[in-house]
PDB file of C-alpha atoms in Angstrom:
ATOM      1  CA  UNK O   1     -85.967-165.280 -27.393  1.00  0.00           C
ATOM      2  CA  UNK O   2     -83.219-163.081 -28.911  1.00  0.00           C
ATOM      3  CA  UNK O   3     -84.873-162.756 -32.458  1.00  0.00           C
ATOM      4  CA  UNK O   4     -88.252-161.944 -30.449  1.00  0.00           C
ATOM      5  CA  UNK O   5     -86.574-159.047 -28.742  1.00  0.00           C
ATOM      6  CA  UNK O   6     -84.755-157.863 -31.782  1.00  0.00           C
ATOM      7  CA  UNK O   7     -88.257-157.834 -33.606  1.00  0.00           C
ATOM      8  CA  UNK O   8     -89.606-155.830 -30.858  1.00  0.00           C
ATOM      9  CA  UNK O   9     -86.878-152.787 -30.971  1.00  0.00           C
ATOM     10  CA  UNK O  10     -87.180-152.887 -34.820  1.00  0.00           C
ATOM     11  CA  UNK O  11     -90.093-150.832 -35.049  1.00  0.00           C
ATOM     12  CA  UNK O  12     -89.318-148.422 -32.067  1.00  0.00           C
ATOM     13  CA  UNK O  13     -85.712-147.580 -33.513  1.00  0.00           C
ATOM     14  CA  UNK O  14     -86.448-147.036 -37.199  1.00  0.00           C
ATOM     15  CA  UNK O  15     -89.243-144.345 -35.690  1.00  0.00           C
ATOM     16  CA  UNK O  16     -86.522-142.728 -33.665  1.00  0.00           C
ATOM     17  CA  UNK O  17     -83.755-143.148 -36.773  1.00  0.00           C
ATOM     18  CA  UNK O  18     -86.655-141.401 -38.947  1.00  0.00           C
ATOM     19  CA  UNK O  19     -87.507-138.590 -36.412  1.00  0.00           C
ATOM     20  CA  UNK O  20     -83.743-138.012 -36.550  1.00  0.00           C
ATOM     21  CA  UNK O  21     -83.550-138.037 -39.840  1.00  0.00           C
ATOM     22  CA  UNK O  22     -86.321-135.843 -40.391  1.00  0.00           C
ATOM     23  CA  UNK O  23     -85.218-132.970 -37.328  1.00  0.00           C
ATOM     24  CA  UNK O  24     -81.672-132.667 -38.720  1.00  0.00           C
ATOM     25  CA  UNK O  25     -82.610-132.285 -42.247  1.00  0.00           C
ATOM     26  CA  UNK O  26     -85.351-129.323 -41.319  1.00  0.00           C
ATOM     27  CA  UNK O  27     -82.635-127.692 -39.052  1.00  0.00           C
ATOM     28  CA  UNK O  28     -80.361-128.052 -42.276  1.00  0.00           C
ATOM     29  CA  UNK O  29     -82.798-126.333 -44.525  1.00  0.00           C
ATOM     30  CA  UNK O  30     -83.541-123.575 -41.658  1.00  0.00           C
ATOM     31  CA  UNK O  31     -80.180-122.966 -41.679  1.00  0.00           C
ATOM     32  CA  UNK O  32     -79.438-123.083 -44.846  1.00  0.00           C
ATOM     33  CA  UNK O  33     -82.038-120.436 -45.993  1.00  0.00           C
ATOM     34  CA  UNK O  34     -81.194-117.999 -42.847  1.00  0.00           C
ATOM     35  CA  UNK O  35     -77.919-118.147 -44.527  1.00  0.00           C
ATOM     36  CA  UNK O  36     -78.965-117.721 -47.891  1.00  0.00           C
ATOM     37  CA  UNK O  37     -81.044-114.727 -46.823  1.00  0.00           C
ATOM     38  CA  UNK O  38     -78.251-112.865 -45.033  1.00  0.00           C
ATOM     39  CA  UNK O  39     -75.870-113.190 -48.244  1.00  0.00           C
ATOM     40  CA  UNK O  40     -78.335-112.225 -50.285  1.00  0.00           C
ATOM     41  CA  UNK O  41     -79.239-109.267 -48.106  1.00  0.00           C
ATOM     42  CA  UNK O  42     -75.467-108.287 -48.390  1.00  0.00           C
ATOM     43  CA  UNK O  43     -75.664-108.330 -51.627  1.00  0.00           C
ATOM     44  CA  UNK O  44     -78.818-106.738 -52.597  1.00  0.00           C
ATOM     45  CA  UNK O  45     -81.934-105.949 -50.136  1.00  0.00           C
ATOM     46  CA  UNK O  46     -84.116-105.080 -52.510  1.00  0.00           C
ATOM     47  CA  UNK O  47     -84.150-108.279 -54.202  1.00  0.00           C
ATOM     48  CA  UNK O  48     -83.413-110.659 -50.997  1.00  0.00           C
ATOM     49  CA  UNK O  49     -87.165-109.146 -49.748  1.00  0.00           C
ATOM     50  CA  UNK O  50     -88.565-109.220 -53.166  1.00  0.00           C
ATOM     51  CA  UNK O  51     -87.400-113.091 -53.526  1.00  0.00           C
ATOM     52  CA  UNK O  52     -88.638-113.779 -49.371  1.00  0.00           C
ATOM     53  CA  UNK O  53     -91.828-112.253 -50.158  1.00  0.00           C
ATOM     54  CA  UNK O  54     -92.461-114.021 -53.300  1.00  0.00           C
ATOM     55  CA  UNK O  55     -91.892-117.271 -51.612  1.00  0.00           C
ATOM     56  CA  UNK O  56     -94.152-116.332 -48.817  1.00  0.00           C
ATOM     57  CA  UNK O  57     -96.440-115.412 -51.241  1.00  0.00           C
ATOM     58  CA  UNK O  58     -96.108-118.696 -53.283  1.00  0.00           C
ATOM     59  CA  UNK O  59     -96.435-120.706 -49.401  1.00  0.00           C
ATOM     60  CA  UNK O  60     -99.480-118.733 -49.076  1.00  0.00           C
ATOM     61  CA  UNK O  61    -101.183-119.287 -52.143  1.00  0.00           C
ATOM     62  CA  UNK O  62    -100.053-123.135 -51.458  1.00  0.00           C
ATOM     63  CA  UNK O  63    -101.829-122.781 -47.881  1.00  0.00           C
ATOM     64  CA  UNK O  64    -105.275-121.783 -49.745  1.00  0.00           C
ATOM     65  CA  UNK O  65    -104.971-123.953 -52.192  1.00  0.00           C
ATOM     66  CA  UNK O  66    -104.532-126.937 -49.535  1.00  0.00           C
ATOM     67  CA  UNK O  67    -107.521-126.044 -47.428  1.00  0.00           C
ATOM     68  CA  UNK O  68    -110.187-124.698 -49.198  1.00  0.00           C
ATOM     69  CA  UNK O  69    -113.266-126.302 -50.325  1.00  0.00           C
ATOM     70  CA  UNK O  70    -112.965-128.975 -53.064  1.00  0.00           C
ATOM     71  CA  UNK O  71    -113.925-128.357 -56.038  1.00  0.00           C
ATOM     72  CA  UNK O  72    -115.060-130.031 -59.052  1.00  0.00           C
ATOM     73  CA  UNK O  73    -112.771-130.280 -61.690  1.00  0.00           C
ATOM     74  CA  UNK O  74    -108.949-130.417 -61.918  1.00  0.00           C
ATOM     75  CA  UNK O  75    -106.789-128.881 -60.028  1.00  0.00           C
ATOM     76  CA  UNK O  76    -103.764-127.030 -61.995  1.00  0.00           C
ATOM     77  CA  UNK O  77     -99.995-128.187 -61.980  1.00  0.00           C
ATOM     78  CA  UNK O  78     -99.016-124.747 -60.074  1.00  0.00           C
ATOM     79  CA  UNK O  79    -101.481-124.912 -57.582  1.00  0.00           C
ATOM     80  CA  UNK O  80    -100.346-128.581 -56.604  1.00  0.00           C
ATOM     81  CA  UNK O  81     -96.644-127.285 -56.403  1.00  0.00           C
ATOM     82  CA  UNK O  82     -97.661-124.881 -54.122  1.00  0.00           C
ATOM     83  CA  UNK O  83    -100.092-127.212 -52.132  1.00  0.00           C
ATOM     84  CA  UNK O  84     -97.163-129.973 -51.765  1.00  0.00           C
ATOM     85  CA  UNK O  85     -94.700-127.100 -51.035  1.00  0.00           C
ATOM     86  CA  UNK O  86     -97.049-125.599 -48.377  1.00  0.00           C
ATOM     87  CA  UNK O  87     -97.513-129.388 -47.075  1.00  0.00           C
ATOM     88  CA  UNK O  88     -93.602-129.773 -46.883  1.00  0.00           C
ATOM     89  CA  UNK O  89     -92.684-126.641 -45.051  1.00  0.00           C
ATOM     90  CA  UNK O  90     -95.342-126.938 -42.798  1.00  0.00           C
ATOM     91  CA  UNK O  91     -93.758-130.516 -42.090  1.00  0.00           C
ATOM     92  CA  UNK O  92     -90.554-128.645 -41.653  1.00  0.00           C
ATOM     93  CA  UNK O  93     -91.604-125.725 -39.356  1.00  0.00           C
ATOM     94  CA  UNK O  94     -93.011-128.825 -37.190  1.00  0.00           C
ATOM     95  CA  UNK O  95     -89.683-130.441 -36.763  1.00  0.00           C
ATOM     96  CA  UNK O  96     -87.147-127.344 -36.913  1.00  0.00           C
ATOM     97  CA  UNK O  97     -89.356-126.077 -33.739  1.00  0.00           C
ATOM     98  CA  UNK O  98     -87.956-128.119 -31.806  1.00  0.00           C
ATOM     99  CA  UNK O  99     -84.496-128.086 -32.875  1.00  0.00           C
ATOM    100  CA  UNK O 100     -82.230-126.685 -30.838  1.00  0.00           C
ATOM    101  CA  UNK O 101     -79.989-125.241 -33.611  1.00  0.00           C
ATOM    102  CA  UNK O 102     -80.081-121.585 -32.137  1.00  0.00           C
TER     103      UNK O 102
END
């Protein structure tokens, strides 16, 4: 009976360990770049918004890359960086929403 019940909250809590897992660590990284932006703004604007606009540029270019139309051939080494990166932020956006880190 006992080992039937433990089998049965097995599944349930590694989800919920997981989800944990997975909201802290995107609040972490939220943080942790809001942070990184405002020191880097102190230090030098110019080349905080030149660095956030190259990565939004890179997340972009990841975006396209991810949903266009398939085509024959290989796809390059950069373009599956910024696919996976795209694919990964996306993931974190997703969880950090509904952090309540503010």
């Amino acid at each position: 009976m006992i080992r039937g019940v433990g089998s049965f909250l097995k599944e349930p809590l590694g989800e919920l360990a997981g989800e944990v897992v997975l909201t802290v660590v995107a609040c972490l990284v939220v943080a942790g770049l809001a942070l990184a932006f405002v020191w880097g703004w102190e230090r030098s604007p110019l080349v905080a918004g030149g660095v956030g606009g190259a990565l939004l540029a890179f997340l972009g270019y990841g975006g396209w890359e991810l949903f266009r139309p398939a085509r024959p051939g290989r796809r390059g080494r950069l373009a599956g960086v910024a696919a996976a990166t795209f694919a990964v932020a996306a993931l974190f956006v997703t969880y950090a929403w509904s952090c309540n880190c503010s």
